[in-house]
């Protein structure tokens, strides 16, 4: 099973709303990632969690708040977003370094901020 | 100069043709190389994963890495309309968690 499951698939939210994106994997991977992808662009890394600890924050605005409750789950809490934050948000997982292995992506949450 | 260069296309070929997709890179520390296929409005799907130099084959797909030239390729044999998608190369050095992506190549296979 190489599945990374993301919910919801689609989300429309207002600029004053608070919402959360969820990601789950059961491959025993200890590294989990949030990426943002705009149309016709490659994914851009936002956050990396290693062994449930935040290891990389790519200078992401504080209106995006990640959380890793356990080794299988990853959340992204959203608050006071802007219309330009509309994008496909992708979760990925891989085995932890130094055993670099392939990274598997979920199907994404398509977020629209109105 | 980007760390990874990939021609965005679009690339259009007839069904049954051999497709060649390529990326060049500048960071000699890259050790792990991946190819992803992404259909419109979906997440990237891992196609091929290669460590260091060499070839790897999986069905109709062959990945090649030439570290001396800093050049990687993905070949698709007997291309099908269902192969129409954006293909992304990605790579990272040993011990690094951040994947560096190419821009992606939009491929269309015409029946």
PDB file of N, CA, C and O in Angstrom, chain A residues 15-76:
ATOM      1  N   UNK A  15     -12.104  34.518   3.693  1.00  0.00           N
ATOM      2  CA  UNK A  15     -10.847  35.034   4.241  1.00  0.00           C
ATOM      3  C   UNK A  15     -10.858  35.109   5.761  1.00  0.00           C
ATOM      4  O   UNK A  15      -9.796  35.209   6.390  1.00  0.00           O
ATOM      5  N   UNK A  16     -12.033  35.036   6.385  1.00  0.00           N
ATOM      6  CA  UNK A  16     -12.082  35.075   7.847  1.00  0.00           C
ATOM      7  C   UNK A  16     -12.281  33.697   8.463  1.00  0.00           C
ATOM      8  O   UNK A  16     -12.308  33.552   9.684  1.00  0.00           O
ATOM      9  N   UNK A  17     -12.398  32.676   7.619  1.00  0.00           N
ATOM     10  CA  UNK A  17     -12.664  31.327   8.128  1.00  0.00           C
ATOM     11  C   UNK A  17     -11.421  30.676   8.705  1.00  0.00           C
ATOM     12  O   UNK A  17     -10.286  31.066   8.401  1.00  0.00           O
ATOM     13  N   UNK A  18     -11.658  29.650   9.532  1.00  0.00           N
ATOM     14  CA  UNK A  18     -10.596  28.734   9.969  1.00  0.00           C
ATOM     15  C   UNK A  18     -10.977  27.343   9.492  1.00  0.00           C
ATOM     16  O   UNK A  18     -12.098  26.881   9.733  1.00  0.00           O
ATOM     17  N   UNK A  19     -10.042  26.682   8.831  1.00  0.00           N
ATOM     18  CA  UNK A  19     -10.280  25.327   8.337  1.00  0.00           C
ATOM     19  C   UNK A  19      -9.006  24.517   8.504  1.00  0.00           C
ATOM     20  O   UNK A  19      -7.923  25.069   8.738  1.00  0.00           O
ATOM     21  N   UNK A  20      -9.140  23.199   8.350  1.00  0.00           N
ATOM     22  CA  UNK A  20      -7.969  22.320   8.445  1.00  0.00           C
ATOM     23  C   UNK A  20      -7.954  21.320   7.301  1.00  0.00           C
ATOM     24  O   UNK A  20      -9.007  20.809   6.906  1.00  0.00           O
ATOM     25  N   UNK A  21      -6.756  21.049   6.798  1.00  0.00           N
ATOM     26  CA  UNK A  21      -6.544  19.981   5.829  1.00  0.00           C
ATOM     27  C   UNK A  21      -5.922  18.803   6.578  1.00  0.00           C
ATOM     28  O   UNK A  21      -5.096  18.997   7.480  1.00  0.00           O
ATOM     29  N   UNK A  22      -6.331  17.595   6.144  1.00  0.00           N
ATOM     30  CA  UNK A  22      -5.835  16.405   6.829  1.00  0.00           C
ATOM     31  C   UNK A  22      -5.146  15.465   5.848  1.00  0.00           C
ATOM     32  O   UNK A  22      -5.512  15.385   4.679  1.00  0.00           O
ATOM     33  N   UNK A  23      -4.160  14.746   6.377  1.00  0.00           N
ATOM     34  CA  UNK A  23      -3.372  13.805   5.583  1.00  0.00           C
ATOM     35  C   UNK A  23      -3.074  12.590   6.434  1.00  0.00           C
ATOM     36  O   UNK A  23      -2.751  12.713   7.623  1.00  0.00           O
ATOM     37  N   UNK A  24      -3.154  11.407   5.818  1.00  0.00           N
ATOM     38  CA  UNK A  24      -2.906  10.166   6.559  1.00  0.00           C
ATOM     39  C   UNK A  24      -2.132   9.185   5.683  1.00  0.00           C
ATOM     40  O   UNK A  24      -2.400   9.064   4.489  1.00  0.00           O
ATOM     41  N   UNK A  25      -1.171   8.507   6.283  1.00  0.00           N
ATOM     42  CA  UNK A  25      -0.443   7.437   5.583  1.00  0.00           C
ATOM     43  C   UNK A  25      -0.190   6.299   6.559  1.00  0.00           C
ATOM     44  O   UNK A  25      -0.004   6.533   7.741  1.00  0.00           O
ATOM     45  N   UNK A  26      -0.189   5.075   6.018  1.00  0.00           N
ATOM     46  CA  UNK A  26       0.032   3.886   6.845  1.00  0.00           C
ATOM     47  C   UNK A  26       1.163   3.043   6.275  1.00  0.00           C
ATOM     48  O   UNK A  26       1.109   1.810   6.295  1.00  0.00           O
ATOM     49  N   UNK A  27       2.177   3.729   5.749  1.00  0.00           N
ATOM     50  CA  UNK A  27       3.331   3.031   5.182  1.00  0.00           C
ATOM     51  C   UNK A  27       4.491   2.968   6.172  1.00  0.00           C
ATOM     52  O   UNK A  27       5.574   2.512   5.816  1.00  0.00           O
ATOM     53  N   UNK A  28       4.286   3.486   7.384  1.00  0.00           N
ATOM     54  CA  UNK A  28       5.373   3.508   8.356  1.00  0.00           C
ATOM     55  C   UNK A  28       6.408   4.584   8.079  1.00  0.00           C
ATOM     56  O   UNK A  28       7.507   4.548   8.639  1.00  0.00           O
ATOM     57  N   UNK A  29       6.068   5.513   7.183  1.00  0.00           N
ATOM     58  CA  UNK A  29       7.001   6.586   6.865  1.00  0.00           C
ATOM     59  C   UNK A  29       7.103   7.554   8.034  1.00  0.00           C
ATOM     60  O   UNK A  29       6.117   7.874   8.694  1.00  0.00           O
ATOM     61  N   UNK A  30       8.328   8.045   8.279  1.00  0.00           N
ATOM     62  CA  UNK A  30       8.520   8.951   9.404  1.00  0.00           C
ATOM     63  C   UNK A  30       8.808  10.375   8.960  1.00  0.00           C
ATOM     64  O   UNK A  30       9.107  11.237   9.796  1.00  0.00           O
ATOM     65  N   UNK A  31       8.767  10.637   7.661  1.00  0.00           N
ATOM     66  CA  UNK A  31       8.882  12.003   7.148  1.00  0.00           C
ATOM     67  C   UNK A  31       7.601  12.321   6.392  1.00  0.00           C
ATOM     68  O   UNK A  31       7.164  11.539   5.542  1.00  0.00           O
ATOM     69  N   UNK A  32       7.006  13.468   6.717  1.00  0.00           N
ATOM     70  CA  UNK A  32       5.778  13.891   6.034  1.00  0.00           C
ATOM     71  C   UNK A  32       5.916  15.355   5.646  1.00  0.00           C
ATOM     72  O   UNK A  32       6.590  16.132   6.337  1.00  0.00           O
ATOM     73  N   UNK A  33       5.269  15.688   4.549  1.00  0.00           N
ATOM     74  CA  UNK A  33       5.509  16.974   3.904  1.00  0.00           C
ATOM     75  C   UNK A  33       4.193  17.647   3.508  1.00  0.00           C
ATOM     76  O   UNK A  33       3.230  16.974   3.149  1.00  0.00           O
ATOM     77  N   UNK A  34       4.198  18.970   3.526  1.00  0.00           N
ATOM     78  CA  UNK A  34       3.159  19.759   2.872  1.00  0.00           C
ATOM     79  C   UNK A  34       3.793  20.534   1.723  1.00  0.00           C
ATOM     80  O   UNK A  34       4.834  21.189   1.903  1.00  0.00           O
ATOM     81  N   UNK A  35       3.148  20.433   0.548  1.00  0.00           N
ATOM     82  CA  UNK A  35       3.541  21.192  -0.624  1.00  0.00           C
ATOM     83  C   UNK A  35       2.346  22.020  -1.088  1.00  0.00           C
ATOM     84  O   UNK A  35       1.194  21.638  -0.921  1.00  0.00           O
ATOM     85  N   UNK A  36       2.661  23.125  -1.756  1.00  0.00           N
ATOM     86  CA  UNK A  36       1.645  23.958  -2.402  1.00  0.00           C
ATOM     87  C   UNK A  36       1.944  23.967  -3.887  1.00  0.00           C
ATOM     88  O   UNK A  36       3.106  24.105  -4.292  1.00  0.00           O
ATOM     89  N   UNK A  37       0.907  23.793  -4.700  1.00  0.00           N
ATOM     90  CA  UNK A  37       1.113  23.789  -6.146  1.00  0.00           C
ATOM     91  C   UNK A  37       0.117  24.717  -6.824  1.00  0.00           C
ATOM     92  O   UNK A  37      -1.096  24.530  -6.727  1.00  0.00           O
ATOM     93  N   UNK A  38       0.632  25.704  -7.539  1.00  0.00           N
ATOM     94  CA  UNK A  38      -0.183  26.576  -8.366  1.00  0.00           C
ATOM     95  C   UNK A  38      -0.244  25.977  -9.776  1.00  0.00           C
ATOM     96  O   UNK A  38       0.594  25.153 -10.169  1.00  0.00           O
ATOM     97  N   UNK A  39      -1.233  26.444 -10.521  1.00  0.00           N
ATOM     98  CA  UNK A  39      -1.468  25.890 -11.861  1.00  0.00           C
ATOM     99  C   UNK A  39      -0.224  26.014 -12.738  1.00  0.00           C
ATOM    100  O   UNK A  39       0.426  27.061 -12.776  1.00  0.00           O
ATOM    101  N   UNK A  40       0.104  24.921 -13.414  1.00  0.00           N
ATOM    102  CA  UNK A  40       1.210  24.837 -14.380  1.00  0.00           C
ATOM    103  C   UNK A  40       2.569  25.115 -13.744  1.00  0.00           C
ATOM    104  O   UNK A  40       3.510  25.528 -14.443  1.00  0.00           O
ATOM    105  N   UNK A  41       2.662  24.913 -12.441  1.00  0.00           N
ATOM    106  CA  UNK A  41       3.933  25.059 -11.733  1.00  0.00           C
ATOM    107  C   UNK A  41       4.240  23.773 -10.984  1.00  0.00           C
ATOM    108  O   UNK A  41       3.333  23.005 -10.680  1.00  0.00           O
ATOM    109  N   UNK A  42       5.510  23.520 -10.665  1.00  0.00           N
ATOM    110  CA  UNK A  42       5.818  22.337  -9.856  1.00  0.00           C
ATOM    111  C   UNK A  42       5.427  22.572  -8.398  1.00  0.00           C
ATOM    112  O   UNK A  42       5.222  23.724  -7.983  1.00  0.00           O
ATOM    113  N   UNK A  43       5.327  21.501  -7.617  1.00  0.00           N
ATOM    114  CA  UNK A  43       5.035  21.677  -6.182  1.00  0.00           C
ATOM    115  C   UNK A  43       6.141  22.471  -5.486  1.00  0.00           C
ATOM    116  O   UNK A  43       7.321  22.324  -5.794  1.00  0.00           O
ATOM    117  N   UNK A  44       5.723  23.305  -4.533  1.00  0.00           N
ATOM    118  CA  UNK A  44       6.671  24.076  -3.717  1.00  0.00           C
ATOM    119  C   UNK A  44       6.588  23.579  -2.280  1.00  0.00           C
ATOM    120  O   UNK A  44       5.499  23.524  -1.703  1.00  0.00           O
ATOM    121  N   UNK A  45       7.718  23.247  -1.711  1.00  0.00           N
ATOM    122  CA  UNK A  45       7.744  22.740  -0.343  1.00  0.00           C
ATOM    123  C   UNK A  45       7.334  23.829   0.637  1.00  0.00           C
ATOM    124  O   UNK A  45       7.773  24.976   0.535  1.00  0.00           O
ATOM    125  N   UNK A  46       6.465  23.437   1.606  1.00  0.00           N
ATOM    126  CA  UNK A  46       6.077  24.346   2.678  1.00  0.00           C
ATOM    127  C   UNK A  46       6.703  23.891   4.007  1.00  0.00           C
ATOM    128  O   UNK A  46       7.397  24.655   4.669  1.00  0.00           O
ATOM    129  N   UNK A  47       6.410  22.660   4.404  1.00  0.00           N
ATOM    130  CA  UNK A  47       6.851  22.142   5.705  1.00  0.00           C
ATOM    131  C   UNK A  47       7.298  20.691   5.565  1.00  0.00           C
ATOM    132  O   UNK A  47       6.789  19.958   4.733  1.00  0.00           O
ATOM    133  N   UNK A  48       8.240  20.314   6.467  1.00  0.00           N
ATOM    134  CA  UNK A  48       8.638  18.919   6.592  1.00  0.00           C
ATOM    135  C   UNK A  48       8.596  18.535   8.065  1.00  0.00           C
ATOM    136  O   UNK A  48       9.106  19.275   8.918  1.00  0.00           O
ATOM    137  N   UNK A  49       8.000  17.382   8.349  1.00  0.00           N
ATOM    138  CA  UNK A  49       8.036  16.796   9.682  1.00  0.00           C
ATOM    139  C   UNK A  49       8.856  15.515   9.626  1.00  0.00           C
ATOM    140  O   UNK A  49       8.649  14.680   8.748  1.00  0.00           O
ATOM    141  N   UNK A  50       9.788  15.391  10.586  1.00  0.00           N
ATOM    142  CA  UNK A  50      10.574  14.176  10.729  1.00  0.00           C
ATOM    143  C   UNK A  50      10.349  13.631  12.126  1.00  0.00           C
ATOM    144  O   UNK A  50      10.598  14.353  13.098  1.00  0.00           O
ATOM    145  N   UNK A  51       9.920  12.402  12.204  1.00  0.00           N
ATOM    146  CA  UNK A  51       9.615  11.807  13.518  1.00  0.00           C
ATOM    147  C   UNK A  51       8.735  12.742  14.340  1.00  0.00           C
ATOM    148  O   UNK A  51       9.012  13.024  15.508  1.00  0.00           O
ATOM    149  N   UNK A  52       7.699  13.228  13.711  1.00  0.00           N
ATOM    150  CA  UNK A  52       6.672  14.067  14.320  1.00  0.00           C
ATOM    151  C   UNK A  52       7.165  15.438  14.786  1.00  0.00           C
ATOM    152  O   UNK A  52       6.431  16.153  15.478  1.00  0.00           O
ATOM    153  N   UNK A  53       8.385  15.791  14.403  1.00  0.00           N
ATOM    154  CA  UNK A  53       8.891  17.122  14.766  1.00  0.00           C
ATOM    155  C   UNK A  53       9.090  17.948  13.500  1.00  0.00           C
ATOM    156  O   UNK A  53       9.574  17.439  12.477  1.00  0.00           O
ATOM    157  N   UNK A  54       8.740  19.236  13.590  1.00  0.00           N
ATOM    158  CA  UNK A  54       8.919  20.114  12.450  1.00  0.00           C
ATOM    159  C   UNK A  54      10.406  20.306  12.189  1.00  0.00           C
ATOM    160  O   UNK A  54      11.142  20.767  13.048  1.00  0.00           O
ATOM    161  N   UNK A  55      10.851  19.930  10.985  1.00  0.00           N
ATOM    162  CA  UNK A  55      12.276  20.041  10.673  1.00  0.00           C
ATOM    163  C   UNK A  55      12.563  21.112   9.633  1.00  0.00           C
ATOM    164  O   UNK A  55      13.670  21.642   9.579  1.00  0.00           O
ATOM    165  N   UNK A  56      11.594  21.408   8.786  1.00  0.00           N
ATOM    166  CA  UNK A  56      11.785  22.442   7.771  1.00  0.00           C
ATOM    167  C   UNK A  56      10.510  23.279   7.675  1.00  0.00           C
ATOM    168  O   UNK A  56       9.406  22.742   7.578  1.00  0.00           O
ATOM    169  N   UNK A  57      10.673  24.587   7.740  1.00  0.00           N
ATOM    170  CA  UNK A  57       9.602  25.553   7.458  1.00  0.00           C
ATOM    171  C   UNK A  57      10.189  26.489   6.420  1.00  0.00           C
ATOM    172  O   UNK A  57      11.138  27.225   6.689  1.00  0.00           O
ATOM    173  N   UNK A  58       9.629  26.438   5.211  1.00  0.00           N
ATOM    174  CA  UNK A  58      10.169  27.230   4.110  1.00  0.00           C
ATOM    175  C   UNK A  58       9.643  28.663   4.154  1.00  0.00           C
ATOM    176  O   UNK A  58       9.097  29.172   3.169  1.00  0.00           O
ATOM    177  N   UNK A  59       9.783  29.289   5.327  1.00  0.00           N
ATOM    178  CA  UNK A  59       9.362  30.699   5.482  1.00  0.00           C
ATOM    179  C   UNK A  59       7.905  30.895   5.084  1.00  0.00           C
ATOM    180  O   UNK A  59       7.549  31.853   4.387  1.00  0.00           O
ATOM    181  N   UNK A  60       7.081  29.975   5.535  1.00  0.00           N
ATOM    182  CA  UNK A  60       5.657  30.023   5.197  1.00  0.00           C
ATOM    183  C   UNK A  60       4.957  31.001   6.150  1.00  0.00           C
ATOM    184  O   UNK A  60       5.239  31.013   7.349  1.00  0.00           O
ATOM    185  N   UNK A  61       4.027  31.827   5.638  1.00  0.00           N
ATOM    186  CA  UNK A  61       3.308  32.774   6.514  1.00  0.00           C
ATOM    187  C   UNK A  61       2.581  32.054   7.649  1.00  0.00           C
ATOM    188  O   UNK A  61       2.128  30.913   7.489  1.00  0.00           O
ATOM    189  N   UNK A  62       2.440  32.743   8.761  1.00  0.00           N
ATOM    190  CA  UNK A  62       1.881  32.118   9.963  1.00  0.00           C
ATOM    191  C   UNK A  62       0.396  31.794   9.821  1.00  0.00           C
ATOM    192  O   UNK A  62      -0.160  31.095  10.679  1.00  0.00           O
ATOM    193  N   UNK A  63      -0.256  32.263   8.790  1.00  0.00           N
ATOM    194  CA  UNK A  63      -1.652  31.894   8.568  1.00  0.00           C
ATOM    195  C   UNK A  63      -1.785  30.405   8.195  1.00  0.00           C
ATOM    196  O   UNK A  63      -2.878  29.857   8.169  1.00  0.00           O
ATOM    197  N   UNK A  64      -0.655  29.772   7.896  1.00  0.00           N
ATOM    198  CA  UNK A  64      -0.589  28.323   7.693  1.00  0.00           C
ATOM    199  C   UNK A  64       0.101  27.726   8.923  1.00  0.00           C
ATOM    200  O   UNK A  64       1.246  28.073   9.229  1.00  0.00           O
ATOM    201  N   UNK A  65      -0.565  26.797   9.597  1.00  0.00           N
ATOM    202  CA  UNK A  65      -0.003  26.219  10.816  1.00  0.00           C
ATOM    203  C   UNK A  65      -0.044  24.701  10.722  1.00  0.00           C
ATOM    204  O   UNK A  65      -1.117  24.103  10.753  1.00  0.00           O
ATOM    205  N   UNK A  66       1.121  24.050  10.609  1.00  0.00           N
ATOM    206  CA  UNK A  66       1.114  22.589  10.509  1.00  0.00           C
ATOM    207  C   UNK A  66       1.075  21.931  11.881  1.00  0.00           C
ATOM    208  O   UNK A  66       1.444  22.528  12.895  1.00  0.00           O
ATOM    209  N   UNK A  67       0.635  20.680  11.858  1.00  0.00           N
ATOM    210  CA  UNK A  67       0.590  19.889  13.089  1.00  0.00           C
ATOM    211  C   UNK A  67       0.754  18.427  12.733  1.00  0.00           C
ATOM    212  O   UNK A  67       0.182  17.960  11.739  1.00  0.00           O
ATOM    213  N   UNK A  68       1.535  17.705  13.519  1.00  0.00           N
ATOM    214  CA  UNK A  68       1.727  16.272  13.292  1.00  0.00           C
ATOM    215  C   UNK A  68       1.360  15.535  14.578  1.00  0.00           C
ATOM    216  O   UNK A  68       2.219  15.333  15.450  1.00  0.00           O
ATOM    217  N   UNK A  69       0.091  15.134  14.747  1.00  0.00           N
ATOM    218  CA  UNK A  69      -0.353  14.521  16.003  1.00  0.00           C
ATOM    219  C   UNK A  69       0.299  13.168  16.286  1.00  0.00           C
ATOM    220  O   UNK A  69       0.501  12.814  17.443  1.00  0.00           O
ATOM    221  N   UNK A  70       0.582  12.402  15.230  1.00  0.00           N
ATOM    222  CA  UNK A  70       1.283  11.122  15.403  1.00  0.00           C
ATOM    223  C   UNK A  70       1.959  10.758  14.086  1.00  0.00           C
ATOM    224  O   UNK A  70       1.887  11.519  13.107  1.00  0.00           O
ATOM    225  N   UNK A  71       2.602   9.614  14.055  1.00  0.00           N
ATOM    226  CA  UNK A  71       3.434   9.269  12.898  1.00  0.00           C
ATOM    227  C   UNK A  71       2.640   9.029  11.622  1.00  0.00           C
ATOM    228  O   UNK A  71       3.225   8.973  10.545  1.00  0.00           O
ATOM    229  N   UNK A  72       1.323   8.882  11.720  1.00  0.00           N
ATOM    230  CA  UNK A  72       0.514   8.604  10.537  1.00  0.00           C
ATOM    231  C   UNK A  72      -0.273   9.805  10.041  1.00  0.00           C
ATOM    232  O   UNK A  72      -0.811   9.768   8.934  1.00  0.00           O
ATOM    233  N   UNK A  73      -0.370  10.826  10.856  1.00  0.00           N
ATOM    234  CA  UNK A  73      -1.273  11.941  10.553  1.00  0.00           C
ATOM    235  C   UNK A  73      -0.519  13.258  10.435  1.00  0.00           C
ATOM    236  O   UNK A  73       0.446  13.515  11.165  1.00  0.00           O
ATOM    237  N   UNK A  74      -1.003  14.077   9.517  1.00  0.00           N
ATOM    238  CA  UNK A  74      -0.455  15.417   9.336  1.00  0.00           C
ATOM    239  C   UNK A  74      -1.617  16.345   9.039  1.00  0.00           C
ATOM    240  O   UNK A  74      -2.475  16.024   8.217  1.00  0.00           O
ATOM    241  N   UNK A  75      -1.650  17.472   9.734  1.00  0.00           N
ATOM    242  CA  UNK A  75      -2.696  18.461   9.513  1.00  0.00           C
ATOM    243  C   UNK A  75      -2.083  19.779   9.065  1.00  0.00           C
ATOM    244  O   UNK A  75      -0.922  20.074   9.363  1.00  0.00           O
ATOM    245  N   UNK A  76      -2.889  20.562   8.367  1.00  0.00           N
ATOM    246  CA  UNK A  76      -2.494  21.931   8.034  1.00  0.00           C
ATOM    247  C   UNK A  76      -3.673  22.822   8.384  1.00  0.00           C
ATOM    248  O   UNK A  76      -4.730  22.738   7.770  1.00  0.00           O
TER     249      UNK A  76
END
